[in-house]
mmCIF file of C-alpha atoms and ligand atoms in Angstrom:
data_model
loop_
_atom_site.group_PDB
_atom_site.id
_atom_site.type_symbol
_atom_site.label_atom_id
_atom_site.label_comp_id
_atom_site.label_asym_id
_atom_site.label_seq_id
_atom_site.Cartn_x
_atom_site.Cartn_y
_atom_site.Cartn_z
ATOM 1 C CA UNK A 21 281.678 48.227 133.925
ATOM 2 C CA UNK A 22 283.682 49.804 131.265
ATOM 3 C CA UNK A 23 281.189 48.489 128.703
ATOM 4 C CA UNK A 24 278.229 50.096 130.489
ATOM 5 C CA UNK A 25 280.074 53.350 130.938
ATOM 6 C CA UNK A 26 280.849 53.415 127.270
ATOM 7 C CA UNK A 27 277.242 52.681 126.383
ATOM 8 C CA UNK A 28 276.115 55.388 128.652
ATOM 9 C CA UNK A 29 278.587 57.813 127.144
ATOM 10 C CA UNK A 30 277.554 56.789 123.588
ATOM 11 C CA UNK A 31 273.874 57.155 124.529
ATOM 12 C CA UNK A 32 274.577 60.638 125.849
ATOM 13 C CA UNK A 33 276.568 61.519 122.766
ATOM 14 C CA UNK A 34 273.844 60.249 120.505
ATOM 15 C CA UNK A 35 271.174 62.351 122.164
ATOM 16 C CA UNK A 36 273.564 65.220 122.239
ATOM 17 C CA UNK A 37 274.396 64.988 118.559
ATOM 18 C CA UNK A 38 270.680 64.642 117.605
ATOM 19 C CA UNK A 39 269.838 67.924 119.043
ATOM 20 C CA UNK A 40 272.523 70.089 117.629
ATOM 21 C CA UNK A 41 274.296 70.784 114.371
ATOM 22 C CA UNK A 42 277.602 69.004 113.952
ATOM 23 C CA UNK A 43 280.493 70.857 115.484
ATOM 24 C CA UNK A 44 282.816 70.141 112.582
ATOM 25 C CA UNK A 45 284.373 73.327 111.469
ATOM 26 C CA UNK A 46 284.171 72.313 107.863
ATOM 27 C CA UNK A 47 281.121 70.198 107.508
ATOM 28 C CA UNK A 48 279.818 68.724 104.296
ATOM 29 C CA UNK A 49 277.342 70.780 102.474
ATOM 30 C CA UNK A 50 274.092 70.824 104.247
ATOM 31 C CA UNK A 51 271.432 69.369 102.036
ATOM 32 C CA UNK A 52 268.459 71.495 102.060
ATOM 33 C CA UNK A 53 265.194 69.443 102.037
ATOM 34 C CA UNK A 54 263.542 69.537 98.658
ATOM 35 C CA UNK A 55 260.682 71.757 99.417
ATOM 36 C CA UNK A 56 259.290 72.657 96.019
ATOM 37 C CA UNK A 57 256.277 74.316 97.736
ATOM 38 C CA UNK A 58 253.620 76.040 95.812
ATOM 39 C CA UNK A 59 253.983 79.719 96.672
ATOM 40 C CA UNK A 60 250.202 79.969 97.156
ATOM 41 C CA UNK A 61 250.025 77.555 100.022
ATOM 42 C CA UNK A 62 249.634 79.157 103.368
ATOM 43 C CA UNK A 63 252.795 79.182 105.527
ATOM 44 C CA UNK A 64 251.264 76.909 108.209
ATOM 45 C CA UNK A 65 250.805 73.924 105.802
ATOM 46 C CA UNK A 66 253.735 71.641 105.152
ATOM 47 C CA UNK A 67 254.524 71.632 101.507
ATOM 48 C CA UNK A 68 253.492 68.419 99.841
ATOM 49 C CA UNK A 69 256.218 66.612 97.965
ATOM 50 C CA UNK A 70 256.019 67.204 94.200
ATOM 51 C CA UNK A 71 258.341 64.343 93.337
ATOM 52 C CA UNK A 72 256.186 63.289 90.442
ATOM 53 C CA UNK A 73 257.523 66.364 88.749
ATOM 54 C CA UNK A 74 261.071 65.230 89.188
ATOM 55 C CA UNK A 75 262.523 64.517 85.779
ATOM 56 C CA UNK A 76 265.576 62.190 85.939
ATOM 57 C CA UNK A 77 266.669 63.521 82.532
ATOM 58 C CA UNK A 78 267.150 66.998 83.969
ATOM 59 C CA UNK A 79 269.364 65.660 86.740
ATOM 60 C CA UNK A 80 272.589 63.733 86.815
ATOM 61 C CA UNK A 81 272.467 61.097 84.044
ATOM 62 C CA UNK A 82 274.850 58.358 83.179
ATOM 63 C CA UNK A 83 277.376 58.395 80.389
ATOM 64 C CA UNK A 84 276.510 55.775 77.753
ATOM 65 C CA UNK A 85 279.964 55.133 76.724
ATOM 66 C CA UNK A 86 280.398 51.286 77.409
ATOM 67 C CA UNK A 87 283.325 51.783 79.813
ATOM 68 C CA UNK A 88 282.272 54.819 81.650
ATOM 69 C CA UNK A 89 280.651 55.161 85.034
ATOM 70 C CA UNK A 90 280.503 58.903 85.392
ATOM 71 C CA UNK A 91 277.409 61.026 85.547
ATOM 72 C CA UNK A 92 276.894 64.488 84.382
ATOM 73 C CA UNK A 93 274.377 67.283 84.439
ATOM 74 C CA UNK A 94 273.404 68.301 80.911
ATOM 75 C CA UNK A 95 272.740 71.871 81.994
ATOM 76 C CA UNK A 96 276.289 72.123 83.353
ATOM 77 C CA UNK A 97 277.757 71.591 79.945
ATOM 78 C CA UNK A 98 277.281 75.156 78.773
ATOM 79 C CA UNK A 99 275.113 76.398 75.923
ATOM 80 C CA UNK A 100 277.544 75.727 73.149
ATOM 81 C CA UNK A 101 278.584 72.181 74.181
ATOM 82 C CA UNK A 102 276.103 70.584 71.785
ATOM 83 C CA UNK A 103 276.335 73.135 68.952
ATOM 84 C CA UNK A 104 278.207 72.337 65.736
ATOM 85 C CA UNK A 105 281.956 72.661 66.286
ATOM 86 C CA UNK A 106 284.757 73.799 63.954
ATOM 87 C CA UNK A 107 286.381 72.726 61.687
ATOM 88 C CA UNK A 108 283.639 70.416 60.199
ATOM 89 C CA UNK A 109 280.578 71.517 62.109
ATOM 90 C CA UNK A 110 280.016 68.232 63.574
ATOM 91 C CA UNK A 111 278.152 68.130 67.034
ATOM 92 C CA UNK A 112 279.018 66.285 70.152
ATOM 93 C CA UNK A 113 276.631 63.437 70.825
ATOM 94 C CA UNK A 114 274.283 63.652 73.757
ATOM 95 C CA UNK A 115 274.043 61.074 76.556
ATOM 96 C CA UNK A 116 277.820 60.994 76.871
ATOM 97 C CA UNK A 117 279.947 62.588 79.608
ATOM 98 C CA UNK A 118 281.937 65.686 78.556
ATOM 99 C CA UNK A 119 285.067 63.593 78.229
ATOM 100 C CA UNK A 120 283.646 60.911 75.986
ATOM 101 C CA UNK A 121 281.547 63.347 74.031
ATOM 102 C CA UNK A 122 284.675 65.401 73.234
ATOM 103 C CA UNK A 123 286.706 62.267 72.563
ATOM 104 C CA UNK A 124 284.083 60.972 70.116
ATOM 105 C CA UNK A 125 284.123 64.329 68.291
ATOM 106 C CA UNK A 126 287.917 64.379 68.136
ATOM 107 C CA UNK A 127 287.976 60.988 66.528
ATOM 108 C CA UNK A 128 285.204 62.013 63.966
ATOM 109 C CA UNK A 129 287.149 65.163 63.219
ATOM 110 C CA UNK A 130 290.356 63.135 62.562
ATOM 111 C CA UNK A 131 288.477 60.757 60.332
ATOM 112 C CA UNK A 132 287.101 63.701 58.274
ATOM 113 C CA UNK A 133 290.574 65.192 57.982
ATOM 114 C CA UNK A 134 291.940 61.862 56.809
ATOM 115 C CA UNK A 135 289.161 61.635 54.257
ATOM 116 C CA UNK A 136 289.894 65.113 53.046
ATOM 117 C CA UNK A 137 293.515 64.259 52.543
ATOM 118 C CA UNK A 138 292.607 61.132 50.686
ATOM 119 C CA UNK A 139 290.243 63.069 48.362
ATOM 120 C CA UNK A 140 292.790 65.661 47.681
ATOM 121 C CA UNK A 141 295.578 63.225 46.895
ATOM 122 C CA UNK A 142 293.344 61.083 44.715
ATOM 123 C CA UNK A 143 291.782 64.086 43.053
ATOM 124 C CA UNK A 144 293.327 63.278 39.602
ATOM 125 C CA UNK A 145 291.869 65.777 37.104
ATOM 126 C CA UNK A 146 289.253 67.212 39.548
ATOM 127 C CA UNK A 147 289.621 70.901 40.349
ATOM 128 C CA UNK A 148 289.967 71.935 43.979
ATOM 129 C CA UNK A 149 286.446 73.223 43.838
ATOM 130 C CA UNK A 150 285.148 69.868 42.765
ATOM 131 C CA UNK A 151 287.103 68.110 45.518
ATOM 132 C CA UNK A 152 285.729 70.618 48.004
ATOM 133 C CA UNK A 153 282.125 69.808 46.737
ATOM 134 C CA UNK A 154 282.815 66.090 47.036
ATOM 135 C CA UNK A 155 284.090 66.658 50.563
ATOM 136 C CA UNK A 156 280.988 68.769 51.508
ATOM 137 C CA UNK A 157 278.830 65.910 50.376
ATOM 138 C CA UNK A 158 280.828 63.537 52.430
ATOM 139 C CA UNK A 159 280.481 65.734 55.552
ATOM 140 C CA UNK A 160 276.742 65.935 54.901
ATOM 141 C CA UNK A 161 276.579 62.109 55.069
ATOM 142 C CA UNK A 162 278.726 61.995 58.177
ATOM 143 C CA UNK A 163 276.473 64.614 59.915
ATOM 144 C CA UNK A 164 273.328 62.550 58.938
ATOM 145 C CA UNK A 165 274.841 59.373 60.409
ATOM 146 C CA UNK A 166 275.947 61.183 63.559
ATOM 147 C CA UNK A 167 272.458 62.673 63.937
ATOM 148 C CA UNK A 168 270.948 59.282 63.618
ATOM 149 C CA UNK A 169 273.486 57.955 66.322
ATOM 150 C CA UNK A 170 272.702 60.866 68.507
ATOM 151 C CA UNK A 171 268.980 60.039 68.399
ATOM 152 C CA UNK A 172 269.650 56.428 69.189
ATOM 153 C CA UNK A 173 271.756 57.554 72.269
ATOM 154 C CA UNK A 174 268.955 59.802 73.493
ATOM 155 C CA UNK A 175 266.477 56.881 73.069
ATOM 156 C CA UNK A 176 268.799 54.579 74.984
ATOM 157 C CA UNK A 177 269.187 57.164 77.799
ATOM 158 C CA UNK A 178 265.416 57.381 78.099
ATOM 159 C CA UNK A 179 265.060 53.584 78.183
ATOM 160 C CA UNK A 180 267.764 53.408 80.823
ATOM 161 C CA UNK A 181 266.690 56.347 83.057
ATOM 162 C CA UNK A 182 262.993 56.465 82.522
ATOM 163 C CA UNK A 183 262.314 52.867 81.427
ATOM 164 C CA UNK A 184 260.516 54.169 78.346
ATOM 165 C CA UNK A 185 261.512 53.913 74.727
ATOM 166 C CA UNK A 186 259.868 54.417 71.450
ATOM 167 C CA UNK A 187 258.306 51.009 71.652
ATOM 168 C CA UNK A 188 255.308 50.087 73.713
ATOM 169 C CA UNK A 189 255.044 52.479 76.622
ATOM 170 C CA UNK A 190 252.449 50.538 78.557
ATOM 171 C CA UNK A 191 252.158 51.603 82.168
ATOM 172 C CA UNK A 192 254.388 49.732 84.542
ATOM 173 C CA UNK A 193 256.238 48.182 81.710
ATOM 174 C CA UNK A 194 259.932 48.755 81.642
ATOM 175 C CA UNK A 195 262.388 47.550 79.137
ATOM 176 C CA UNK A 196 265.410 45.476 79.986
ATOM 177 C CA UNK A 197 267.635 48.534 79.788
ATOM 178 C CA UNK A 198 265.761 50.214 82.656
ATOM 179 C CA UNK A 199 267.881 51.049 85.650
ATOM 180 C CA UNK A 200 265.630 51.666 88.670
ATOM 181 C CA UNK A 201 268.377 53.824 90.396
ATOM 182 C CA UNK A 202 267.278 56.905 88.582
ATOM 183 C CA UNK A 203 263.714 56.684 89.719
ATOM 184 C CA UNK A 204 262.901 58.542 92.956
ATOM 185 C CA UNK A 205 262.913 56.120 95.822
ATOM 186 C CA UNK A 206 261.860 56.069 99.450
ATOM 187 C CA UNK A 207 264.178 56.480 102.387
ATOM 188 C CA UNK A 208 265.122 53.271 104.171
ATOM 189 C CA UNK A 209 265.320 54.691 107.600
ATOM 190 C CA UNK A 210 262.498 53.244 109.694
ATOM 191 C CA UNK A 211 259.742 55.683 110.305
ATOM 192 C CA UNK A 212 261.047 58.329 107.842
ATOM 193 C CA UNK A 213 258.022 59.727 106.026
ATOM 194 C CA UNK A 214 259.784 62.283 103.942
ATOM 195 C CA UNK A 215 259.230 62.516 100.213
ATOM 196 C CA UNK A 216 260.887 60.318 97.755
ATOM 197 C CA UNK A 217 264.444 61.287 96.761
ATOM 198 C CA UNK A 218 267.069 60.559 94.356
ATOM 199 C CA UNK A 219 270.821 60.547 94.865
ATOM 200 C CA UNK A 220 271.042 61.751 91.270
ATOM 201 C CA UNK A 221 269.038 64.934 92.097
ATOM 202 C CA UNK A 222 271.029 67.856 90.883
ATOM 203 C CA UNK A 223 270.763 69.392 94.372
ATOM 204 C CA UNK A 224 272.184 66.384 96.190
ATOM 205 C CA UNK A 225 274.366 64.564 93.885
ATOM 206 C CA UNK A 226 277.511 66.316 95.276
ATOM 207 C CA UNK A 227 276.554 65.432 98.799
ATOM 208 C CA UNK A 228 276.056 61.699 98.057
ATOM 209 C CA UNK A 229 278.999 61.305 95.689
ATOM 210 C CA UNK A 230 281.685 63.313 97.427
ATOM 211 C CA UNK A 231 283.683 61.616 100.117
ATOM 212 C CA UNK A 232 283.649 63.447 103.428
ATOM 213 C CA UNK A 233 286.385 63.326 106.052
ATOM 214 C CA UNK A 234 288.098 59.997 106.481
ATOM 215 C CA UNK A 235 286.810 58.866 103.041
ATOM 216 C CA UNK A 236 283.287 58.405 104.499
ATOM 217 C CA UNK A 237 280.384 58.795 102.146
ATOM 218 C CA UNK A 238 276.828 59.624 102.667
ATOM 219 C CA UNK A 239 274.417 56.653 102.531
ATOM 220 C CA UNK A 240 272.678 56.683 99.169
ATOM 221 C CA UNK A 241 269.920 54.559 100.629
ATOM 222 C CA UNK A 242 268.853 57.251 103.023
ATOM 223 C CA UNK A 243 267.033 60.506 102.087
ATOM 224 C CA UNK A 244 269.209 63.690 102.169
ATOM 225 C CA UNK A 245 267.871 64.607 105.620
ATOM 226 C CA UNK A 246 268.496 61.138 107.178
ATOM 227 C CA UNK A 247 271.810 60.684 105.284
ATOM 228 C CA UNK A 248 272.976 64.030 106.594
ATOM 229 C CA UNK A 249 272.074 63.106 110.206
ATOM 230 C CA UNK A 250 273.732 59.722 109.720
ATOM 231 C CA UNK A 251 276.971 60.966 108.194
ATOM 232 C CA UNK A 252 277.272 63.870 110.740
ATOM 233 C CA UNK A 253 276.928 61.377 113.674
ATOM 234 C CA UNK A 254 279.390 58.983 112.064
ATOM 235 C CA UNK A 255 281.968 61.816 111.578
ATOM 236 C CA UNK A 256 281.539 62.772 115.238
ATOM 237 C CA UNK A 257 281.993 59.175 116.283
ATOM 238 C CA UNK A 258 285.058 58.693 114.067
ATOM 239 C CA UNK A 259 286.528 61.822 115.586
ATOM 240 C CA UNK A 260 286.023 60.746 119.077
ATOM 241 C CA UNK A 261 287.292 57.280 118.381
ATOM 242 C CA UNK A 262 290.369 58.717 116.687
ATOM 243 C CA UNK A 263 291.264 60.583 119.936
ATOM 244 C CA UNK A 264 290.638 57.367 122.056
ATOM 245 C CA UNK A 265 292.458 54.870 119.916
ATOM 246 C CA UNK A 266 295.893 54.116 118.681
ATOM 247 C CA UNK A 267 296.321 55.170 115.161
ATOM 248 C CA UNK A 268 296.572 51.642 113.745
ATOM 249 C CA UNK A 269 293.604 50.527 115.797
ATOM 250 C CA UNK A 270 291.605 53.511 114.543
ATOM 251 C CA UNK A 271 292.406 52.789 110.922
ATOM 252 C CA UNK A 272 291.186 49.223 111.406
ATOM 253 C CA UNK A 273 288.010 50.657 112.927
ATOM 254 C CA UNK A 274 287.373 53.008 110.168
ATOM 255 C CA UNK A 275 287.979 50.438 107.481
ATOM 256 C CA UNK A 276 285.531 48.096 109.171
ATOM 257 C CA UNK A 277 282.982 50.904 109.328
ATOM 258 C CA UNK A 278 283.403 51.616 105.622
ATOM 259 C CA UNK A 279 283.063 47.953 104.669
ATOM 260 C CA UNK A 280 280.095 47.591 106.821
ATOM 261 C CA UNK A 281 278.354 50.516 105.274
ATOM 262 C CA UNK A 282 279.047 49.144 101.822
ATOM 263 C CA UNK A 283 277.289 45.966 102.722
ATOM 264 C CA UNK A 284 274.408 47.903 104.265
ATOM 265 C CA UNK A 285 274.210 49.966 101.042
ATOM 266 C CA UNK A 286 273.864 46.789 98.899
ATOM 267 C CA UNK A 287 271.280 45.336 101.223
ATOM 268 C CA UNK A 288 269.101 48.415 101.371
ATOM 269 C CA UNK A 289 269.472 49.198 97.769
ATOM 270 C CA UNK A 290 267.806 45.757 97.046
ATOM 271 C CA UNK A 291 264.894 46.671 99.182
ATOM 272 C CA UNK A 292 264.620 50.026 97.477
ATOM 273 C CA UNK A 293 264.741 48.463 94.064
ATOM 274 C CA UNK A 294 261.946 46.129 94.978
ATOM 275 C CA UNK A 295 259.734 49.020 96.077
ATOM 276 C CA UNK A 296 260.673 51.141 93.013
ATOM 277 C CA UNK A 297 260.074 48.313 90.567
ATOM 278 C CA UNK A 298 256.815 47.257 92.092
ATOM 279 C CA UNK A 299 255.387 50.820 92.606
ATOM 280 C CA UNK A 300 256.949 52.728 89.744
ATOM 281 C CA UNK A 301 257.473 56.502 89.722
ATOM 282 C CA UNK A 302 255.700 58.615 92.151
ATOM 283 C CA UNK A 303 254.153 55.865 94.299
ATOM 284 C CA UNK A 304 252.818 56.845 97.726
ATOM 285 C CA UNK A 305 255.173 55.969 100.529
ATOM 286 C CA UNK A 306 252.532 54.904 102.949
ATOM 287 C CA UNK A 307 251.314 52.423 100.383
ATOM 288 C CA UNK A 308 254.833 50.986 100.212
ATOM 289 C CA UNK A 309 254.465 49.868 103.723
ATOM 290 C CA UNK A 310 251.359 47.744 103.055
ATOM 291 C CA UNK A 311 251.510 44.079 102.941
ATOM 292 C CA UNK A 312 251.765 42.688 99.455
ATOM 293 C CA UNK A 313 251.330 39.069 98.568
ATOM 294 C CA UNK A 314 251.270 38.317 102.280
ATOM 295 C CA UNK A 315 254.811 39.656 102.490
ATOM 296 C CA UNK A 316 255.686 42.803 104.199
ATOM 297 C CA UNK A 317 257.591 45.276 102.083
ATOM 298 C CA UNK A 318 258.808 47.277 105.049
ATOM 299 C CA UNK A 319 262.028 48.972 104.791
ATOM 300 C CA UNK A 320 263.731 50.550 107.619
ATOM 301 C CA UNK A 321 266.983 52.309 108.410
ATOM 302 C CA UNK A 322 269.716 50.313 109.773
ATOM 303 C CA UNK A 323 272.740 52.599 109.313
ATOM 304 C CA UNK A 324 272.464 54.342 112.648
ATOM 305 C CA UNK A 325 271.709 51.249 114.763
ATOM 306 C CA UNK A 326 274.629 49.355 113.226
ATOM 307 C CA UNK A 327 276.899 52.319 113.846
ATOM 308 C CA UNK A 328 275.818 52.161 117.514
ATOM 309 C CA UNK A 329 276.429 48.498 117.653
ATOM 310 C CA UNK A 330 279.814 48.830 116.149
ATOM 311 C CA UNK A 331 280.727 51.503 118.717
ATOM 312 C CA UNK A 332 279.401 49.357 121.610
ATOM 313 C CA UNK A 333 281.189 46.324 120.450
ATOM 314 C CA UNK A 334 284.550 48.081 120.157
HETATM 315 C C1 NAG B 4 280.290 75.604 59.425
HETATM 316 O O1 NAG B 4 279.228 76.550 59.674
HETATM 317 C C2 NAG B 4 279.521 77.875 59.367
HETATM 318 C C3 NAG B 4 278.381 78.750 59.671
HETATM 319 O O2 NAG B 4 277.246 78.169 59.409
HETATM 320 C C4 NAG B 4 279.987 78.061 57.894
HETATM 321 O O3 NAG B 4 280.321 79.360 57.510
HETATM 322 C C5 NAG B 4 281.111 77.069 57.618
HETATM 323 O O4 NAG B 4 281.389 77.128 56.195
HETATM 324 C C6 NAG B 4 280.751 75.624 57.981
HETATM 325 N N1 NAG B 4 281.951 74.751 57.811
HETATM 326 C C7 NAG B 4 281.850 73.543 57.198
HETATM 327 C C8 NAG B 4 283.177 72.834 57.138
HETATM 328 O O5 NAG B 4 280.855 73.176 56.793
HETATM 329 C C1 NAG B 5 249.020 58.433 100.083
HETATM 330 O O1 NAG B 5 247.922 57.466 100.258
HETATM 331 C C2 NAG B 5 247.165 57.739 101.459
HETATM 332 C C3 NAG B 5 246.232 56.552 101.615
HETATM 333 O O2 NAG B 5 246.082 55.798 100.551
HETATM 334 C C4 NAG B 5 246.426 59.140 101.141
HETATM 335 O O3 NAG B 5 245.598 59.416 102.191
HETATM 336 C C5 NAG B 5 247.493 60.269 100.894
HETATM 337 O O4 NAG B 5 246.739 61.391 100.546
HETATM 338 C C6 NAG B 5 248.375 59.794 99.815
HETATM 339 N N1 NAG B 5 249.468 60.814 99.707
HETATM 340 C C7 NAG B 5 249.883 61.346 98.569
HETATM 341 C C8 NAG B 5 250.956 62.313 98.662
HETATM 342 O O5 NAG B 5 249.420 60.893 97.451
#
């Protein structure tokens, strides 16, 4: 009886939550759907997704420092970030996060300073003017090398994020360095027909990457709209469970939920990866649901269902 009552209650809550905005006083930012509508379209038509115009390079990109996992938005770095910096007019390299770009510049400046000291001390009969000229020549070489390295980094970023490099750019051919995650992907919620999205989209990155209450994160494998519905419902459920349960029991429950979501994420990411790799940028979602090689590439949302199951089981 208790089970069926609980089920009824949850069912009620679910319907209830679906039809209203979450009641949290301090909700996570509400992701606005990406409606890059053409201003000329009549108001009655639903704007068509223009995801093909999405450029991953203009959104959050990974830092290419070997041990770094952060992402940054190039346009957030400010207009002077990549200009020559005093004292030696060296520039920060692109495709690195602010921390690693500045660290790299600091080391380069320290090397130059050391070289200057060495030149000065080993000057022998040279005048200060001659030493200064030598040092200028040295700086010129350093700048040329760094420019070369900067171009290489930019190339690597393009290979990683877009899958294209300076070599053969044949359609559908991606290099080994390509990471599908930066390519717009379809939502994994069953029946969701919204446009392709990217968790690295400048508009949504914060929403996907920032932990919400109880350390819960939005599902990267759902589009902003579905992820928002999913996380709101989960926060509501978590709040209600917290009032019902003993503190330690609740902590166990929330840990279980988080682990479960992590597993779901891995599972659905694989499905998304397959679709993205097979279809490439800007593929048509309806086509993605077609049978291919006798095998159905259908991806569907699981997050919500599993949450419900978890609730019912508890
Ligand atoms: C850096 O650039 C400024 C302006 O172009 C110049 O005045 C200065 O001498 C340069 N410094 C070095 C170390 O090259
Ligand atoms: C997707 O494909 C279907 C059928 O192939 C087509 O009717 C529809 O216009 C396409 N949508 C877009 C956005 O290209």
